[in-house]
Structure formats: structure tokens, C-alpha cells
Amino acid sequence: MGVDLRALYEAVSFGKAQIVRQLVQQAVDEDVPPHEVLNNYMVPALQEVGARFERGEAFVPEMLIAARAMQVGVGILRPVMVSGGGKPMGKVLIGTVQGDLHDIGKNLVAMLLQGAGFDVVDLGTDVPADKFIEAVRLHSPDVVGLSALLTSTMLKMREVINGLENNGLRGQVKVMLGGAPLSAKVADEFGADAYGRTAFDAVSLVQQWVS
Amino acid sequence: MIIIGERINSTNGKIRAAIQSRDLEALRAEGTLQAEAGVHYLDVNAAELRDEEPASLAWLVPFLQEVSGLPLAIDSPSPQALAAGLAVHQGRALLNSITGESERYRGVMPLVREFQPRVVALCMDDRGMPRTAEERVRVASNLVTGLTNAGIAEEDIFLDPLVKPIAVDPSFGNEVLDSIQALRRELPRCHITIGLSNVSFGMPKGKWLNRAFLTLAMGRGLDSVFCDPADQHLLAYLRATRVLLGLDEFGEEYLEAARAEKLAY
């Protein structure tokens, strides 16, 4: 009797960390390819939570417990993937722009991305443009995520994007923007690659870009 | 308990549209609804109008004062916008808000000196959102020193410990309740206020969380609140809590409200 991966999907989507731990371990023991477990079951389960959230059927705490359950599973899968020589899952550099000290939305995005198996470098809040640029040089992320809650600080995002451009780094990274005052239109004006309305959008964007 | 009606806020799409199109009837309705519910201040926020914010406040402030007969809480992070609102306000406004962040502090303090308003002081500074009661007391003490030096009495300062959404972290409720208690002990003459609905952000049926949190916070020393006065249950809890804390002597106001059918459900 093989591992019930459908049950793993359910367990992730309802945030049942203990069941996730058990089923992922069983999958590893049975030599189910870890990428298959992650990409065909666990990540779609997290996206299901995102879809429920969009429809107003799931709420922030449920998204956090699903992310926690994901992290437990990814923690078991990661060493297997690394030893199996699989490609790394992608790295995201994230931060709240200069002048803005709000971190709740940014932290949610970081938590979900980690849950989905990505490496996250979190620069924190009130991050000046040159610090983002230095960090892109240092960490070579695939994606840069910028957050702002205020209409006034949102303008700093353009500075970061221009800075990447001027330093010849813009071609190496995708840039996504999020936060209350943002919109697809503003993201486009600023020269970003995408706007994420919810934390789940951020996960979908990164998956789309990195895979 | 000083109640500040939070409904006229441009982060709400309908309100933003009403301000943009100068829909005076819609805005009048919001003003009178809150005045009739018994608020002491109307909060007015036009920050989402970006470049149009100062000009919007310049006509909104006199209009809302006229329809409500109330003083306003002029709500903006921008000194220019605050100045535009304060300049046309009749009587003493509530400036919402100053923080300990150096840039904001430098920008807002001249307005405090010039207009001598009552002031909402958010307990945050350059170190970011506070995480403990101690951090909040430290930031609040610095702000109170600065404000009193600028001529504002402690009784006219409203300390806001900053409420974070309980959906994100279950410890956020106690964090603020402990902070209210510490602020009440350390700075007993100041008012303490919160943006109540922040606590339920991201949760379904948030009004229940708001009502419960108001009661808990009043028990620790909260004496002012930014809230939606259209929630009659919330106001009923507020009145009941005042009786239970001995703040409504002989339950006089509670009894009056009961006779006026304000406690019906």
C-alpha cells in the first residue's frame, strides 16, 4: 500500500502539520520523487488555500497554519532533494522599502514562500534602495519582492527598480510589488514585472518564474 | 470614553469615490450618522487621494464640521495635508497623528506648535513597529516630553499603542492589552486610544472581535477609541463596560441609554 498523496494534499490545505510530517516521511521512505510530492501535491494544496482565501472561505490564520504544515513537509523533503542533485528551488529577496516600517504583509509573503520551499532573504523594513542593490549582488536572488503600505513610501519602489537598472542587475531578477496602495497599473508604471494583490499571488508569481 | 468615528476614511473605496466626486450627500450622511451615534470627534482621512489630499481636506473639514457640529480628527501621515486641514478647522482639532519617526516628527511638530491641537501620538519610532509594552512606554514618554515642551498638556495627548491584527499572530492581543496597562501606569494623565478594527483585520465577523477587544482594553485603562459607531452592539458593550468598571456612576448613562432604546438588540 503506497503513500496516500491525496491525503497529503488535504492535510496541507487544512494545515495538519502532524499528518503532513507522517505522510511526507512515508513518501520519502517509499522513494517517491520529492519534486513530485512537492510540486504535484503540496504546492497545489497551498494554492487551494489561496483560492479559498480569494473567495472569502479561508482566513489569514488558516493560511498561516497551512504554511506551517508546508514548512514541516519541506523540511523533510529538502535534504532528500539536495542529496538527489535536484535543482535548487529558487531564491527570493524581500523587504519593505525605505521610510516604511510596516512588516505584517511582507512577513506573510515570506512565510508562504518559505512554506512553498523557496529560500527567502528578508531584509526587513525601511530598506534603502542601495541596500536592495547590494543584497541582489550578494545573494543573486531569482526574484525581488518589494512591499510598502503607504502611498508616500510606495514611490521608493521606483528607486529600487531604477537602481537595479543602472547597476546592470535588472535583467537577472524578476521584480514583484505588493502592498495596500499598489495596483497592477502602478507596478507597470514603476517598471516592475508584476503586482501581487495577495500573499498567495506572490507564491504563484515566484513559481511561475522559477520553474 | 472619547469616541472617534472612523468611517470617513479614503482607504474605503466608496468614501474615496465620494471625496473624488464631491458627493456631498454621501459624505453628509456619514457625518450625521456618526454624530447621531454620539461620537466626540469625526476622523477624516483623504490620504488615498495622493496629490489631491491637501485640497480635499481643505473643503472636507469645514463641510463635515458644518454637518456634524463636531470637532474633527485630521488623519494623515503628511504634514502638508495636516496643515491644510488644521488651517480651516474651527475650534480645537485632534491632529492624527505624530510618531517618533524622525522625519514625521520633524514635519509635524511645527504644526503642533502653530495650531496647538490635541494630538494622537503613535507609539512607534525609527526602530519600527513596537513589539513590547516597554518599547511603547519608551517611545510614548519621548513623545509626551516633546509635545508638552511644545505647549500641549498631557490631558490633550492621545497615546496609541498600535493594534496589530490578531489573525497574524495570537500574541498580538495580549501585547496591546499589556501595553495599555503600562501606559496607563506610566503616563496616567494622557488618554489612551486604539484603532479598534485593526484587531480583527483578516478575520470573518470581525465585529465580535472588536466588541470583545474593546471591553478587554477598557479594563486595562483604555479611555478613547477609533471605531465604527454604526455598530450599535459595540456602543452597548462600551456603555455596559463603563458601568462595570465604575466609570458610569450609579449607571446613570446606561439607564438613560436603556430608556432611549439605545441598548436594544
Tab-separated table of C-alpha atoms in Angstrom, chain B residues 3-238:
chain	number	residue	atom	x	y	z
B	3	ILE	CA	-15.177	58.088	20.767
B	4	ILE	CA	-13.726	58.984	17.391
B	5	GLY	CA	-15.837	57.922	14.408
B	6	GLU	CA	-13.635	56.201	11.833
B	7	ARG	CA	-15.991	55.933	8.871
B	8	ILE	CA	-14.765	58.822	6.699
B	9	ASN	CA	-11.578	57.160	5.513
B	10	SER	CA	-10.346	57.203	1.939
B	11	THR	CA	-8.953	53.661	2.173
B	12	ASN	CA	-12.624	52.698	1.876
B	13	GLY	CA	-13.353	52.737	-1.881
B	14	LYS	CA	-16.840	54.236	-1.510
B	15	ILE	CA	-15.596	57.084	0.636
B	16	ARG	CA	-12.679	57.699	-1.709
B	17	ALA	CA	-15.087	57.908	-4.642
B	18	ALA	CA	-17.380	60.235	-2.684
B	19	ILE	CA	-14.485	62.573	-1.920
B	20	GLN	CA	-13.232	62.469	-5.502
B	21	SER	CA	-16.627	63.268	-6.969
B	22	ARG	CA	-17.558	65.648	-4.142
B	23	ASP	CA	-20.642	63.582	-3.385
B	24	LEU	CA	-21.796	65.874	-0.598
B	25	GLU	CA	-24.933	63.869	0.161
B	26	ALA	CA	-22.999	60.652	0.795
B	27	LEU	CA	-20.480	62.462	2.990
B	28	ARG	CA	-23.199	64.363	4.841
B	29	ALA	CA	-24.903	61.029	5.582
B	30	GLU	CA	-21.669	59.621	7.033
B	31	GLY	CA	-21.172	62.727	9.147
B	32	THR	CA	-24.680	62.895	10.569
B	33	LEU	CA	-24.905	59.133	11.161
B	34	GLN	CA	-21.805	59.271	13.344
B	35	ALA	CA	-22.807	62.482	15.095
B	36	GLU	CA	-26.195	60.984	15.976
B	37	ALA	CA	-24.483	57.870	17.326
B	38	GLY	CA	-22.780	60.152	19.837
B	39	VAL	CA	-19.143	60.303	18.731
B	40	HIS	CA	-16.969	63.109	20.092
B	41	TYR	CA	-14.783	63.504	17.016
B	42	LEU	CA	-15.160	62.610	13.355
B	43	ASP	CA	-11.991	61.231	11.850
B	44	VAL	CA	-11.349	62.449	8.316
B	45	ASN	CA	-8.782	60.786	6.084
B	46	ALA	CA	-8.192	61.682	2.430
B	47	ALA	CA	-4.688	60.213	2.135
B	48	GLU	CA	-5.596	57.916	-0.753
B	49	LEU	CA	-6.229	60.947	-2.954
B	50	ARG	CA	-2.464	61.459	-3.007
B	51	ASP	CA	-1.717	64.819	-4.687
B	52	GLU	CA	-5.280	65.968	-4.089
B	53	GLU	CA	-5.141	65.223	-0.357
B	54	PRO	CA	-4.478	68.751	0.993
B	55	ALA	CA	-7.057	70.337	-1.314
B	56	SER	CA	-9.610	67.657	-0.396
B	57	LEU	CA	-9.135	68.251	3.328
B	58	ALA	CA	-9.451	71.992	2.795
B	59	TRP	CA	-13.082	71.574	1.704
B	60	LEU	CA	-13.945	68.399	3.642
B	61	VAL	CA	-13.039	69.814	7.042
B	62	PRO	CA	-15.425	72.822	7.021
B	63	PHE	CA	-18.129	70.763	5.321
B	64	LEU	CA	-18.019	67.958	7.896
B	65	GLN	CA	-17.844	70.385	10.801
B	66	GLU	CA	-20.920	72.136	9.499
B	67	VAL	CA	-22.999	68.981	9.014
B	68	SER	CA	-21.950	67.330	12.293
B	69	GLY	CA	-21.278	70.239	14.633
B	70	LEU	CA	-18.270	68.253	15.861
B	71	PRO	CA	-14.526	68.778	16.036
B	72	LEU	CA	-12.529	66.573	13.674
B	73	ALA	CA	-9.596	64.232	13.921
B	74	ILE	CA	-7.493	65.216	10.924
B	75	ASP	CA	-5.899	62.000	9.808
B	76	SER	CA	-2.821	62.000	7.616
B	77	PRO	CA	0.835	60.983	7.634
B	78	SER	CA	1.614	64.105	5.559
B	79	PRO	CA	2.449	67.427	7.271
B	80	GLN	CA	1.206	69.378	4.214
B	81	ALA	CA	-2.178	67.673	4.359
B	82	LEU	CA	-2.431	68.078	8.140
B	83	ALA	CA	-1.631	71.782	7.738
B	84	ALA	CA	-4.337	72.195	5.090
B	85	GLY	CA	-6.926	70.603	7.389
B	86	LEU	CA	-5.846	72.351	10.583
B	87	ALA	CA	-5.811	75.756	8.890
B	88	VAL	CA	-9.551	75.622	8.147
B	89	HIS	CA	-10.682	73.803	11.292
B	90	GLN	CA	-12.914	75.740	13.718
B	91	GLY	CA	-12.090	75.215	17.385
B	92	ARG	CA	-9.570	72.688	18.586
B	93	ALA	CA	-8.872	69.776	16.264
B	94	LEU	CA	-7.347	66.404	17.056
B	95	LEU	CA	-4.190	66.005	14.994
B	96	ASN	CA	-3.912	62.358	13.876
B	97	SER	CA	-1.021	61.727	14.121
B	98	ILE	CA	2.546	62.248	15.188
B	99	THR	CA	5.066	59.433	15.711
B	100	GLY	CA	8.619	59.239	16.977
B	101	GLU	CA	9.927	58.593	13.448
B	102	SER	CA	12.439	61.436	12.947
B	103	GLU	CA	11.150	62.652	9.597
B	104	ARG	CA	7.497	62.580	10.598
B	105	TYR	CA	8.259	64.140	13.972
B	106	ARG	CA	10.192	66.997	12.385
B	107	GLY	CA	7.435	67.543	9.839
B	108	VAL	CA	4.504	67.505	12.258
B	109	MET	CA	5.955	69.284	15.305
B	110	PRO	CA	5.810	72.799	13.753
B	111	LEU	CA	2.063	72.256	13.200
B	112	VAL	CA	1.660	71.227	16.826
B	113	ARG	CA	3.337	74.465	17.883
B	114	GLU	CA	1.369	76.620	15.482
B	115	PHE	CA	-2.150	75.196	15.890
B	116	GLN	CA	-1.936	73.800	19.462
B	117	PRO	CA	-4.324	70.932	18.646
B	118	ARG	CA	-4.984	67.845	20.713
B	119	VAL	CA	-2.653	65.179	19.373
B	120	VAL	CA	-2.721	61.446	18.677
B	121	ALA	CA	0.780	60.071	19.279
B	122	LEU	CA	1.529	56.644	17.799
B	123	CYS	CA	3.951	54.606	19.895
B	124	MET	CA	6.467	53.968	17.102
B	125	ASP	CA	9.789	55.475	16.108
B	126	ASP	CA	12.708	54.830	13.773
B	127	ARG	CA	13.145	51.379	15.282
B	128	GLY	CA	9.857	50.321	13.697
B	129	MET	CA	6.644	48.814	14.936
B	130	PRO	CA	6.880	48.231	18.689
B	131	ARG	CA	6.807	44.656	19.969
B	132	THR	CA	6.565	45.064	23.741
B	133	ALA	CA	4.920	47.245	26.361
B	134	GLU	CA	8.375	48.559	27.369
B	135	GLU	CA	9.140	49.773	23.844
B	136	ARG	CA	5.801	51.533	23.694
B	137	VAL	CA	6.309	53.241	27.050
B	138	ARG	CA	9.778	54.379	25.958
B	139	VAL	CA	8.507	55.876	22.678
B	140	ALA	CA	5.420	57.364	24.352
B	141	SER	CA	7.485	59.029	27.092
B	142	ASN	CA	9.728	60.685	24.499
B	143	LEU	CA	6.716	61.887	22.525
B	144	VAL	CA	4.985	63.234	25.623
B	145	THR	CA	8.132	65.164	26.595
B	146	GLY	CA	8.349	66.690	23.118
B	147	LEU	CA	4.659	67.531	22.970
B	148	THR	CA	4.464	69.082	26.423
B	149	ASN	CA	7.529	71.194	25.573
B	150	ALA	CA	5.569	72.381	22.535
B	151	GLY	CA	2.737	73.525	24.782
B	152	ILE	CA	0.378	70.538	24.684
B	153	ALA	CA	-0.929	69.414	28.076
B	154	GLU	CA	-0.730	65.684	28.848
B	155	GLU	CA	-4.529	65.652	29.059
B	156	ASP	CA	-4.614	66.588	25.376
B	157	ILE	CA	-2.334	63.769	24.210
B	158	PHE	CA	-3.873	60.522	22.962
B	159	LEU	CA	-1.345	57.693	23.079
B	160	ASP	CA	-1.977	54.936	20.541
B	161	PRO	CA	-0.135	51.677	21.323
B	162	LEU	CA	-0.809	50.414	17.757
B	163	VAL	CA	-3.065	47.419	17.421
B	164	LYS	CA	-1.933	44.647	15.074
B	165	PRO	CA	-4.232	42.051	13.514
B	166	ILE	CA	-4.866	39.036	15.729
B	167	ALA	CA	-5.207	36.942	12.544
B	168	VAL	CA	-1.473	37.214	12.011
B	169	ASP	CA	-0.261	36.304	15.490
B	170	PRO	CA	-2.280	35.141	18.512
B	171	SER	CA	0.035	37.044	20.874
B	172	PHE	CA	-0.926	40.449	19.424
B	173	GLY	CA	-3.973	40.817	21.684
B	174	ASN	CA	-2.088	40.497	24.965
B	175	GLU	CA	0.749	42.600	23.601
B	176	VAL	CA	-1.563	45.602	23.266
B	177	LEU	CA	-3.532	44.932	26.450
B	178	ASP	CA	-0.288	44.805	28.470
B	179	SER	CA	0.856	47.984	26.722
B	180	ILE	CA	-2.346	49.825	27.619
B	181	GLN	CA	-1.873	48.865	31.242
B	182	ALA	CA	1.771	50.002	31.230
B	183	LEU	CA	0.953	53.315	29.522
B	184	ARG	CA	-1.885	53.960	31.962
B	185	ARG	CA	0.526	53.376	34.867
B	186	GLU	CA	3.476	55.368	33.490
B	187	LEU	CA	1.611	58.248	31.834
B	188	PRO	CA	-1.614	58.422	33.845
B	189	ARG	CA	-2.758	61.841	32.639
B	190	CYS	CA	-2.657	61.042	28.935
B	191	HIS	CA	-5.545	59.495	27.059
B	192	ILE	CA	-5.017	56.086	25.539
B	193	THR	CA	-6.733	55.308	22.251
B	194	ILE	CA	-6.674	52.497	19.673
B	195	GLY	CA	-7.813	51.896	16.115
B	196	LEU	CA	-10.140	49.130	17.250
B	197	SER	CA	-10.966	47.441	13.960
B	198	ASN	CA	-7.286	46.741	13.245
B	199	VAL	CA	-7.536	43.866	15.707
B	200	SER	CA	-9.991	41.915	13.553
B	201	PHE	CA	-8.420	42.621	10.153
B	202	GLY	CA	-8.329	39.387	8.143
B	203	MET	CA	-10.901	37.599	10.324
B	204	PRO	CA	-14.522	36.813	9.497
B	205	LYS	CA	-17.287	38.507	11.542
B	206	GLY	CA	-14.740	40.976	12.842
B	207	LYS	CA	-17.302	42.943	14.814
B	208	TRP	CA	-17.364	40.251	17.510
B	209	LEU	CA	-13.624	40.509	17.975
B	210	ASN	CA	-13.858	44.310	18.040
B	211	ARG	CA	-16.524	44.250	20.726
B	212	ALA	CA	-14.678	41.772	22.926
B	213	PHE	CA	-11.389	43.612	22.493
B	214	LEU	CA	-12.899	46.980	23.394
B	215	THR	CA	-14.174	45.541	26.662
B	216	LEU	CA	-10.821	43.955	27.498
B	217	ALA	CA	-8.910	47.123	26.600
B	218	MET	CA	-11.179	49.344	28.701
B	219	GLY	CA	-10.492	47.005	31.607
B	220	ARG	CA	-6.791	47.848	31.289
B	221	GLY	CA	-7.214	51.604	31.065
B	222	LEU	CA	-8.249	52.485	27.528
B	223	ASP	CA	-10.290	55.699	27.607
B	224	SER	CA	-10.703	56.552	23.925
B	225	VAL	CA	-11.330	54.592	20.750
B	226	PHE	CA	-11.394	54.934	16.976
B	227	CYS	CA	-14.324	52.796	15.907
B	228	ASP	CA	-17.379	52.423	13.706
B	229	PRO	CA	-20.232	53.985	15.716
B	230	ALA	CA	-22.750	52.406	13.348
B	231	ASP	CA	-22.199	49.174	15.309
B	232	GLN	CA	-24.878	49.575	17.970
B	233	HIS	CA	-23.783	46.444	19.789
B	234	LEU	CA	-20.307	47.893	20.148
B	235	LEU	CA	-21.704	51.043	21.744
B	236	ALA	CA	-23.867	48.949	24.033
B	237	TYR	CA	-20.815	46.981	25.182
B	238	LEU	CA	-18.999	50.254	25.715
